[in-house]
Every structure is written in structure tokens, then in C-alpha cells.
């Protein structure tokens, strides 16, 4: 999809939308897919958003004009086998290091990651 902007009465410029890709060193492949567990780790989250947006699923994020808070279209707490989420009950685990990898994947909305 291309966006066309009118610059002057007879001048058209074509702009390609930004493509979401993981970053990589020149001449090398990205290693983002080797570390998906770091995507929601509070220690690495900022780095992963900058370096590995595709792997971490940050490409579909939009910014609302009103709040300027980033919201992912897929940001939802996961449901258990009973069809219900218990994220509100276990919110206190969001910052407990031993539970972080699991709780941050299961409860990103409740843990404030989106």
C-alpha cells in the first residue's frame, strides 16, 4: 500500500509506509527469534521494543490521540481452561521475578504492558 501526498500543484510524492522489522547488525541476521522470552521481561522490554518489534508483536500497536498510550490490538489476558482469566487475582505476581515470564505472557493487560 502506498500513500500519495500532494506537495505542489503538479508534484506528487509516493511514500511507503514503515515496514516493521527486527533490527540486525549489517550483514547479519537478527537474533530476536532466539530470545522471545525477553519481550515482556521488564528489564529488557525497552530494548526489545526497539530492536525486536516484529518478534515481540509490537508492530500492530497504535497510539491513541487522547491518551498517547500504546495499545496493542492483541493485548488481552489469556483465559484458563474454564474460559475465565484469573489475572486480577494474581496481579501481585506481575513483578515477582520467578513468575514474570509466565505471568507477563498470560496477563499483559492486567500487568500494564499494553
mmCIF file of N, CA and C in Angstrom:
data_model
loop_
_atom_site.group_PDB
_atom_site.id
_atom_site.type_symbol
_atom_site.label_atom_id
_atom_site.label_comp_id
_atom_site.label_asym_id
_atom_site.label_seq_id
_atom_site.Cartn_x
_atom_site.Cartn_y
_atom_site.Cartn_z
ATOM 1 N N UNK A 1 0.834 -1.161 0.000
ATOM 2 C CA UNK A 1 0.000 0.000 0.000
ATOM 3 C C UNK A 1 0.889 1.237 0.000
ATOM 4 N N UNK A 2 0.586 2.179 -0.840
ATOM 5 C CA UNK A 2 1.360 3.408 -0.923
ATOM 6 C C UNK A 2 0.486 4.597 -0.557
ATOM 7 N N UNK A 3 1.094 5.575 0.066
ATOM 8 C CA UNK A 3 0.405 6.815 0.396
ATOM 9 C C UNK A 3 0.917 7.893 -0.543
ATOM 10 N N UNK A 4 0.028 8.682 -1.084
ATOM 11 C CA UNK A 4 0.433 9.729 -2.019
ATOM 12 C C UNK A 4 0.104 11.078 -1.393
ATOM 13 N N UNK A 5 1.110 11.934 -1.314
ATOM 14 C CA UNK A 5 0.934 13.271 -0.750
ATOM 15 C C UNK A 5 1.100 14.314 -1.840
ATOM 16 N N UNK A 6 0.222 15.283 -1.859
ATOM 17 C CA UNK A 6 0.320 16.383 -2.812
ATOM 18 C C UNK A 6 1.253 17.429 -2.223
ATOM 19 N N UNK A 7 2.416 17.640 -2.864
ATOM 20 C CA UNK A 7 3.419 18.584 -2.374
ATOM 21 C C UNK A 7 3.230 19.954 -3.025
ATOM 22 N N UNK A 8 3.084 19.988 -4.334
ATOM 23 C CA UNK A 8 2.856 21.225 -5.087
ATOM 24 C C UNK A 8 1.792 20.897 -6.121
ATOM 25 N N UNK A 9 1.232 21.899 -6.802
ATOM 26 C CA UNK A 9 0.146 21.627 -7.734
ATOM 27 C C UNK A 9 0.407 20.485 -8.711
ATOM 28 N N UNK A 10 1.623 20.327 -9.209
ATOM 29 C CA UNK A 10 1.872 19.269 -10.187
ATOM 30 C C UNK A 10 2.908 18.259 -9.698
ATOM 31 N N UNK A 11 3.225 18.264 -8.416
ATOM 32 C CA UNK A 11 4.256 17.373 -7.900
ATOM 33 C C UNK A 11 3.645 16.367 -6.932
ATOM 34 N N UNK A 12 3.804 15.093 -7.224
ATOM 35 C CA UNK A 12 3.317 14.037 -6.339
ATOM 36 C C UNK A 12 4.501 13.268 -5.775
ATOM 37 N N UNK A 13 4.412 12.916 -4.518
ATOM 38 C CA UNK A 13 5.457 12.120 -3.887
ATOM 39 C C UNK A 13 4.829 10.851 -3.338
ATOM 40 N N UNK A 14 5.457 9.729 -3.591
ATOM 41 C CA UNK A 14 4.971 8.462 -3.066
ATOM 42 C C UNK A 14 5.774 8.103 -1.827
ATOM 43 N N UNK A 15 5.064 7.765 -0.763
ATOM 44 C CA UNK A 15 5.710 7.406 0.493
ATOM 45 C C UNK A 15 5.292 5.994 0.862
ATOM 46 N N UNK A 16 6.251 5.143 1.127
ATOM 47 C CA UNK A 16 5.954 3.771 1.537
ATOM 48 C C UNK A 16 5.791 3.735 3.050
ATOM 49 N N UNK A 17 4.720 3.116 3.556
ATOM 50 C CA UNK A 17 4.554 3.015 4.995
ATOM 51 C C UNK A 17 5.729 2.272 5.630
ATOM 52 N N UNK A 18 6.024 2.601 6.876
ATOM 53 C CA UNK A 18 7.127 1.957 7.581
ATOM 54 C C UNK A 18 6.868 0.455 7.699
ATOM 55 N N UNK A 19 7.883 -0.338 7.400
ATOM 56 C CA UNK A 19 7.776 -1.791 7.494
ATOM 57 C C UNK A 19 8.334 -2.215 8.837
ATOM 58 N N UNK A 20 7.584 -3.009 9.536
ATOM 59 C CA UNK A 20 8.005 -3.458 10.859
ATOM 60 C C UNK A 20 8.958 -4.640 10.714
ATOM 61 N N UNK A 21 10.179 -4.444 11.169
ATOM 62 C CA UNK A 21 11.199 -5.486 11.090
ATOM 63 C C UNK A 21 12.026 -5.487 12.363
ATOM 64 N N UNK A 22 12.588 -6.647 12.668
ATOM 65 C CA UNK A 22 13.568 -6.723 13.744
ATOM 66 C C UNK A 22 14.875 -6.151 13.220
ATOM 67 N N UNK A 23 15.612 -5.470 14.075
ATOM 68 C CA UNK A 23 16.894 -4.896 13.668
ATOM 69 C C UNK A 23 17.979 -5.958 13.732
ATOM 70 N N UNK A 24 19.004 -5.768 12.919
ATOM 71 C CA UNK A 24 20.128 -6.705 12.872
ATOM 72 C C UNK A 24 21.392 -5.936 12.527
ATOM 73 N N UNK A 25 22.546 -6.452 12.955
ATOM 74 C CA UNK A 25 23.809 -5.816 12.574
ATOM 75 C C UNK A 25 23.997 -5.912 11.059
ATOM 76 N N UNK A 26 24.708 -4.969 10.437
ATOM 77 C CA UNK A 26 24.932 -5.019 8.986
ATOM 78 C C UNK A 26 25.528 -6.360 8.555
ATOM 79 N N UNK A 27 24.914 -6.961 7.564
ATOM 80 C CA UNK A 27 25.408 -8.216 7.013
ATOM 81 C C UNK A 27 25.088 -9.451 7.836
ATOM 82 N N UNK A 28 24.317 -9.298 8.896
ATOM 83 C CA UNK A 28 23.977 -10.444 9.744
ATOM 84 C C UNK A 28 22.468 -10.531 9.917
ATOM 85 N N UNK A 29 22.014 -11.724 10.284
ATOM 86 C CA UNK A 29 20.592 -11.924 10.548
ATOM 87 C C UNK A 29 20.271 -11.502 11.978
ATOM 88 N N UNK A 30 19.040 -11.126 12.194
ATOM 89 C CA UNK A 30 18.591 -10.769 13.537
ATOM 90 C C UNK A 30 18.547 -12.020 14.411
ATOM 91 N N UNK A 31 18.876 -11.867 15.686
ATOM 92 C CA UNK A 31 18.790 -12.999 16.608
ATOM 93 C C UNK A 31 17.586 -12.859 17.540
ATOM 94 N N UNK A 32 16.665 -11.973 17.196
ATOM 95 C CA UNK A 32 15.498 -11.725 18.043
ATOM 96 C C UNK A 32 14.672 -12.980 18.309
ATOM 97 N N UNK A 33 14.528 -13.825 17.304
ATOM 98 C CA UNK A 33 13.694 -15.016 17.473
ATOM 99 C C UNK A 33 14.286 -16.017 18.464
ATOM 100 N N UNK A 34 15.549 -15.838 18.821
ATOM 101 C CA UNK A 34 16.174 -16.728 19.805
ATOM 102 C C UNK A 34 15.805 -16.352 21.237
ATOM 103 N N UNK A 35 15.268 -15.140 21.433
ATOM 104 C CA UNK A 35 15.014 -14.647 22.789
ATOM 105 C C UNK A 35 13.610 -14.070 22.985
ATOM 106 N N UNK A 36 12.561 -14.746 22.537
ATOM 107 C CA UNK A 36 11.219 -14.164 22.672
ATOM 108 C C UNK A 36 10.785 -13.985 24.127
ATOM 109 N N UNK A 37 11.379 -14.753 25.029
ATOM 110 C CA UNK A 37 11.005 -14.630 26.442
ATOM 111 C C UNK A 37 11.413 -13.283 27.043
ATOM 112 N N UNK A 38 12.291 -12.557 26.361
ATOM 113 C CA UNK A 38 12.722 -11.251 26.865
ATOM 114 C C UNK A 38 11.764 -10.121 26.481
ATOM 115 N N UNK A 39 10.825 -10.409 25.576
ATOM 116 C CA UNK A 39 9.919 -9.367 25.083
ATOM 117 C C UNK A 39 9.148 -8.676 26.194
ATOM 118 N N UNK A 40 8.704 -9.416 27.183
ATOM 119 C CA UNK A 40 7.899 -8.848 28.259
ATOM 120 C C UNK A 40 8.624 -8.841 29.593
ATOM 121 N N UNK A 41 9.919 -9.081 29.564
ATOM 122 C CA UNK A 41 10.722 -9.003 30.780
ATOM 123 C C UNK A 41 10.975 -7.525 31.053
ATOM 124 N N UNK A 42 10.560 -7.018 32.206
ATOM 125 C CA UNK A 42 10.697 -5.583 32.477
ATOM 126 C C UNK A 42 12.117 -5.044 32.297
ATOM 127 N N UNK A 43 13.110 -5.866 32.535
ATOM 128 C CA UNK A 43 14.497 -5.424 32.401
ATOM 129 C C UNK A 43 14.861 -5.177 30.940
ATOM 130 N N UNK A 44 14.343 -5.998 30.028
ATOM 131 C CA UNK A 44 14.718 -5.930 28.616
ATOM 132 C C UNK A 44 13.640 -5.332 27.712
ATOM 133 N N UNK A 45 12.475 -5.020 28.250
ATOM 134 C CA UNK A 45 11.340 -4.631 27.413
ATOM 135 C C UNK A 45 11.640 -3.438 26.504
ATOM 136 N N UNK A 46 12.236 -2.386 27.018
ATOM 137 C CA UNK A 46 12.526 -1.208 26.195
ATOM 138 C C UNK A 46 13.455 -1.573 25.035
ATOM 139 N N UNK A 47 14.503 -2.316 25.330
ATOM 140 C CA UNK A 47 15.441 -2.752 24.297
ATOM 141 C C UNK A 47 14.741 -3.618 23.256
ATOM 142 N N UNK A 48 13.912 -4.554 23.706
ATOM 143 C CA UNK A 48 13.232 -5.456 22.783
ATOM 144 C C UNK A 48 12.229 -4.707 21.903
ATOM 145 N N UNK A 49 11.566 -3.689 22.439
ATOM 146 C CA UNK A 49 10.640 -2.892 21.621
ATOM 147 C C UNK A 49 11.389 -2.187 20.503
ATOM 148 N N UNK A 50 12.599 -1.726 20.799
ATOM 149 C CA UNK A 50 13.398 -1.017 19.799
ATOM 150 C C UNK A 50 14.059 -1.971 18.810
ATOM 151 N N UNK A 51 14.598 -3.071 19.292
ATOM 152 C CA UNK A 51 15.388 -3.973 18.461
ATOM 153 C C UNK A 51 14.574 -5.098 17.820
ATOM 154 N N UNK A 52 13.520 -5.553 18.473
ATOM 155 C CA UNK A 52 12.799 -6.753 18.021
ATOM 156 C C UNK A 52 11.284 -6.555 17.958
ATOM 157 N N UNK A 53 10.794 -5.493 17.330
ATOM 158 C CA UNK A 53 9.353 -5.243 17.345
ATOM 159 C C UNK A 53 8.531 -6.329 16.654
ATOM 160 N N UNK A 54 9.054 -6.918 15.599
ATOM 161 C CA UNK A 54 8.306 -7.948 14.881
ATOM 162 C C UNK A 54 8.189 -9.211 15.725
ATOM 163 N N UNK A 55 9.301 -9.697 16.247
ATOM 164 C CA UNK A 55 9.303 -10.906 17.068
ATOM 165 C C UNK A 55 8.412 -10.744 18.292
ATOM 166 N N UNK A 56 8.441 -9.568 18.895
ATOM 167 C CA UNK A 56 7.706 -9.333 20.140
ATOM 168 C C UNK A 56 6.246 -8.947 19.930
ATOM 169 N N UNK A 57 5.840 -8.765 18.686
ATOM 170 C CA UNK A 57 4.446 -8.437 18.410
ATOM 171 C C UNK A 57 4.083 -6.989 18.666
ATOM 172 N N UNK A 58 5.059 -6.094 18.601
ATOM 173 C CA UNK A 58 4.789 -4.683 18.819
ATOM 174 C C UNK A 58 4.391 -3.965 17.534
ATOM 175 N N UNK A 59 4.403 -4.641 16.408
ATOM 176 C CA UNK A 59 4.114 -3.996 15.128
ATOM 177 C C UNK A 59 2.673 -3.539 15.005
ATOM 178 N N UNK A 60 1.760 -4.227 15.648
ATOM 179 C CA UNK A 60 0.354 -3.882 15.499
ATOM 180 C C UNK A 60 -0.113 -2.876 16.535
ATOM 181 N N UNK A 61 0.822 -2.235 17.224
ATOM 182 C CA UNK A 61 0.442 -1.257 18.236
ATOM 183 C C UNK A 61 0.046 0.056 17.587
ATOM 184 N N UNK A 62 -0.919 0.700 18.191
ATOM 185 C CA UNK A 62 -1.355 2.013 17.731
ATOM 186 C C UNK A 62 -1.279 2.975 18.913
ATOM 187 N N UNK A 63 -1.173 4.248 18.626
ATOM 188 C CA UNK A 63 -1.159 5.243 19.692
ATOM 189 C C UNK A 63 -2.456 6.025 19.625
ATOM 190 N N UNK A 64 -3.159 6.086 20.717
ATOM 191 C CA UNK A 64 -4.397 6.849 20.734
ATOM 192 C C UNK A 64 -4.065 8.323 20.897
ATOM 193 N N UNK A 65 -4.796 9.174 20.217
ATOM 194 C CA UNK A 65 -4.550 10.608 20.282
ATOM 195 C C UNK A 65 -4.878 11.145 21.669
ATOM 196 N N UNK A 66 -5.931 10.618 22.266
ATOM 197 C CA UNK A 66 -6.398 11.130 23.546
ATOM 198 C C UNK A 66 -5.407 10.856 24.673
ATOM 199 N N UNK A 67 -4.975 9.612 24.810
ATOM 200 C CA UNK A 67 -4.149 9.265 25.961
ATOM 201 C C UNK A 67 -2.670 9.121 25.624
ATOM 202 N N UNK A 68 -2.327 8.989 24.361
ATOM 203 C CA UNK A 68 -0.953 8.768 23.931
ATOM 204 C C UNK A 68 -0.378 7.472 24.505
ATOM 205 N N UNK A 69 -1.233 6.583 24.956
ATOM 206 C CA UNK A 69 -0.781 5.312 25.489
ATOM 207 C C UNK A 69 -0.831 4.289 24.368
ATOM 208 N N UNK A 70 0.197 3.479 24.255
ATOM 209 C CA UNK A 70 0.218 2.474 23.199
ATOM 210 C C UNK A 70 -0.694 1.318 23.587
ATOM 211 N N UNK A 71 -1.505 0.907 22.617
ATOM 212 C CA UNK A 71 -2.436 -0.185 22.854
ATOM 213 C C UNK A 71 -2.274 -1.195 21.732
ATOM 214 N N UNK A 72 -2.028 -2.416 22.057
ATOM 215 C CA UNK A 72 -1.898 -3.467 21.061
ATOM 216 C C UNK A 72 -3.274 -4.051 20.785
ATOM 217 N N UNK A 73 -3.559 -4.270 19.516
ATOM 218 C CA UNK A 73 -4.835 -4.861 19.149
ATOM 219 C C UNK A 73 -4.983 -6.250 19.760
ATOM 220 N N UNK A 74 -3.873 -6.914 20.054
ATOM 221 C CA UNK A 74 -3.911 -8.268 20.597
ATOM 222 C C UNK A 74 -3.633 -8.295 22.098
ATOM 223 N N UNK A 75 -3.704 -7.173 22.764
ATOM 224 C CA UNK A 75 -3.370 -7.124 24.191
ATOM 225 C C UNK A 75 -4.559 -7.547 25.034
ATOM 226 N N UNK A 76 -4.563 -8.805 25.370
ATOM 227 C CA UNK A 76 -5.627 -9.347 26.206
ATOM 228 C C UNK A 76 -5.029 -10.364 27.152
ATOM 229 N N UNK A 77 -5.608 -10.464 28.333
ATOM 230 C CA UNK A 77 -5.207 -11.517 29.253
ATOM 231 C C UNK A 77 -5.739 -12.842 28.718
ATOM 232 N N UNK A 78 -4.959 -13.878 28.869
ATOM 233 C CA UNK A 78 -5.368 -15.199 28.390
ATOM 234 C C UNK A 78 -6.365 -15.824 29.367
ATOM 235 N N UNK A 79 -7.187 -16.709 28.845
ATOM 236 C CA UNK A 79 -8.177 -17.402 29.659
ATOM 237 C C UNK A 79 -7.690 -18.799 29.995
ATOM 238 N N UNK A 80 -8.125 -19.298 31.128
ATOM 239 C CA UNK A 80 -7.788 -20.654 31.541
ATOM 240 C C UNK A 80 -8.731 -21.654 30.899
ATOM 241 N N UNK A 81 -8.586 -22.950 31.238
ATOM 242 C CA UNK A 81 -9.444 -23.991 30.668
ATOM 243 C C UNK A 81 -10.933 -23.758 30.942
ATOM 244 N N UNK A 82 -11.239 -23.032 32.002
ATOM 245 C CA UNK A 82 -12.637 -22.757 32.347
ATOM 246 C C UNK A 82 -13.210 -21.563 31.576
ATOM 247 N N UNK A 83 -12.393 -20.965 30.702
ATOM 248 C CA UNK A 83 -12.848 -19.835 29.904
ATOM 249 C C UNK A 83 -12.787 -18.502 30.625
ATOM 250 N N UNK A 84 -12.160 -18.484 31.799
ATOM 251 C CA UNK A 84 -12.055 -17.253 32.582
ATOM 252 C C UNK A 84 -10.591 -16.920 32.839
ATOM 253 N N UNK A 85 -10.308 -15.651 32.995
ATOM 254 C CA UNK A 85 -8.964 -15.197 33.341
ATOM 255 C C UNK A 85 -8.898 -14.981 34.850
ATOM 256 N N UNK A 86 -7.793 -15.397 35.452
ATOM 257 C CA UNK A 86 -7.614 -15.143 36.884
ATOM 258 C C UNK A 86 -6.534 -14.079 37.107
ATOM 259 N N UNK A 87 -6.270 -13.292 36.080
ATOM 260 C CA UNK A 87 -5.186 -12.309 36.142
ATOM 261 C C UNK A 87 -5.379 -11.278 37.244
ATOM 262 N N UNK A 88 -6.594 -10.836 37.468
ATOM 263 C CA UNK A 88 -6.816 -9.840 38.520
ATOM 264 C C UNK A 88 -6.461 -10.413 39.891
ATOM 265 N N UNK A 89 -6.722 -11.698 40.076
ATOM 266 C CA UNK A 89 -6.420 -12.332 41.359
ATOM 267 C C UNK A 89 -4.917 -12.528 41.574
ATOM 268 N N UNK A 90 -4.162 -12.668 40.482
ATOM 269 C CA UNK A 90 -2.716 -12.919 40.610
ATOM 270 C C UNK A 90 -1.877 -11.723 40.156
ATOM 271 N N UNK A 91 -2.489 -10.552 40.111
ATOM 272 C CA UNK A 91 -1.781 -9.343 39.675
ATOM 273 C C UNK A 91 -0.520 -9.090 40.499
ATOM 274 N N UNK A 92 -0.541 -9.467 41.749
ATOM 275 C CA UNK A 92 0.626 -9.267 42.617
ATOM 276 C C UNK A 92 1.857 -10.017 42.111
ATOM 277 N N UNK A 93 1.684 -10.985 41.225
ATOM 278 C CA UNK A 93 2.807 -11.753 40.676
ATOM 279 C C UNK A 93 3.484 -11.056 39.494
ATOM 280 N N UNK A 94 2.904 -9.984 38.994
ATOM 281 C CA UNK A 94 3.460 -9.297 37.822
ATOM 282 C C UNK A 94 4.927 -8.914 38.000
ATOM 283 N N UNK A 95 5.343 -8.595 39.206
ATOM 284 C CA UNK A 95 6.718 -8.157 39.448
ATOM 285 C C UNK A 95 7.536 -9.126 40.288
ATOM 286 N N UNK A 96 7.050 -10.344 40.452
ATOM 287 C CA UNK A 96 7.806 -11.360 41.186
ATOM 288 C C UNK A 96 8.681 -12.089 40.162
ATOM 289 N N UNK A 97 10.018 -11.932 40.261
ATOM 290 C CA UNK A 97 10.926 -12.447 39.224
ATOM 291 C C UNK A 97 10.682 -13.890 38.790
ATOM 292 N N UNK A 98 10.437 -14.792 39.703
ATOM 293 C CA UNK A 98 10.283 -16.200 39.317
ATOM 294 C C UNK A 98 9.029 -16.434 38.463
ATOM 295 N N UNK A 99 8.003 -15.604 38.642
ATOM 296 C CA UNK A 99 6.758 -15.767 37.892
ATOM 297 C C UNK A 99 6.660 -14.881 36.653
ATOM 298 N N UNK A 100 7.548 -13.900 36.531
ATOM 299 C CA UNK A 100 7.443 -12.918 35.445
ATOM 300 C C UNK A 100 7.296 -13.514 34.048
ATOM 301 N N UNK A 101 8.136 -14.462 33.644
ATOM 302 C CA UNK A 101 7.992 -14.960 32.265
ATOM 303 C C UNK A 101 6.593 -15.492 31.960
ATOM 304 N N UNK A 102 6.005 -16.216 32.886
ATOM 305 C CA UNK A 102 4.674 -16.778 32.666
ATOM 306 C C UNK A 102 3.578 -15.727 32.826
ATOM 307 N N UNK A 103 3.616 -14.999 33.907
ATOM 308 C CA UNK A 103 2.537 -14.052 34.200
ATOM 309 C C UNK A 103 2.478 -12.928 33.168
ATOM 310 N N UNK A 104 3.617 -12.528 32.634
ATOM 311 C CA UNK A 104 3.623 -11.437 31.668
ATOM 312 C C UNK A 104 3.107 -11.868 30.300
ATOM 313 N N UNK A 105 3.173 -13.145 30.012
ATOM 314 C CA UNK A 105 2.586 -13.664 28.772
ATOM 315 C C UNK A 105 1.096 -13.901 28.974
ATOM 316 N N UNK A 106 0.733 -14.426 30.139
ATOM 317 C CA UNK A 106 -0.663 -14.749 30.417
ATOM 318 C C UNK A 106 -1.516 -13.512 30.726
ATOM 319 N N UNK A 107 -0.911 -12.484 31.319
ATOM 320 C CA UNK A 107 -1.683 -11.333 31.807
ATOM 321 C C UNK A 107 -1.095 -9.977 31.392
ATOM 322 N N UNK A 108 -0.793 -9.758 30.115
ATOM 323 C CA UNK A 108 -0.165 -8.492 29.724
ATOM 324 C C UNK A 108 -1.042 -7.270 30.010
ATOM 325 N N UNK A 109 -2.340 -7.405 29.850
ATOM 326 C CA UNK A 109 -3.236 -6.271 30.094
ATOM 327 C C UNK A 109 -3.263 -5.914 31.585
ATOM 328 N N UNK A 110 -3.476 -6.902 32.421
ATOM 329 C CA UNK A 110 -3.531 -6.680 33.864
ATOM 330 C C UNK A 110 -2.206 -6.170 34.406
ATOM 331 N N UNK A 111 -1.095 -6.640 33.840
ATOM 332 C CA UNK A 111 0.229 -6.230 34.315
ATOM 333 C C UNK A 111 0.668 -4.886 33.727
ATOM 334 N N UNK A 112 -0.178 -4.263 32.920
ATOM 335 C CA UNK A 112 0.110 -2.928 32.401
ATOM 336 C C UNK A 112 1.162 -2.879 31.317
ATOM 337 N N UNK A 113 1.230 -3.916 30.499
ATOM 338 C CA UNK A 113 2.239 -3.966 29.442
ATOM 339 C C UNK A 113 1.734 -3.451 28.104
ATOM 340 N N UNK A 114 0.515 -3.007 28.051
ATOM 341 C CA UNK A 114 -0.020 -2.527 26.777
ATOM 342 C C UNK A 114 -0.965 -1.372 26.990
#
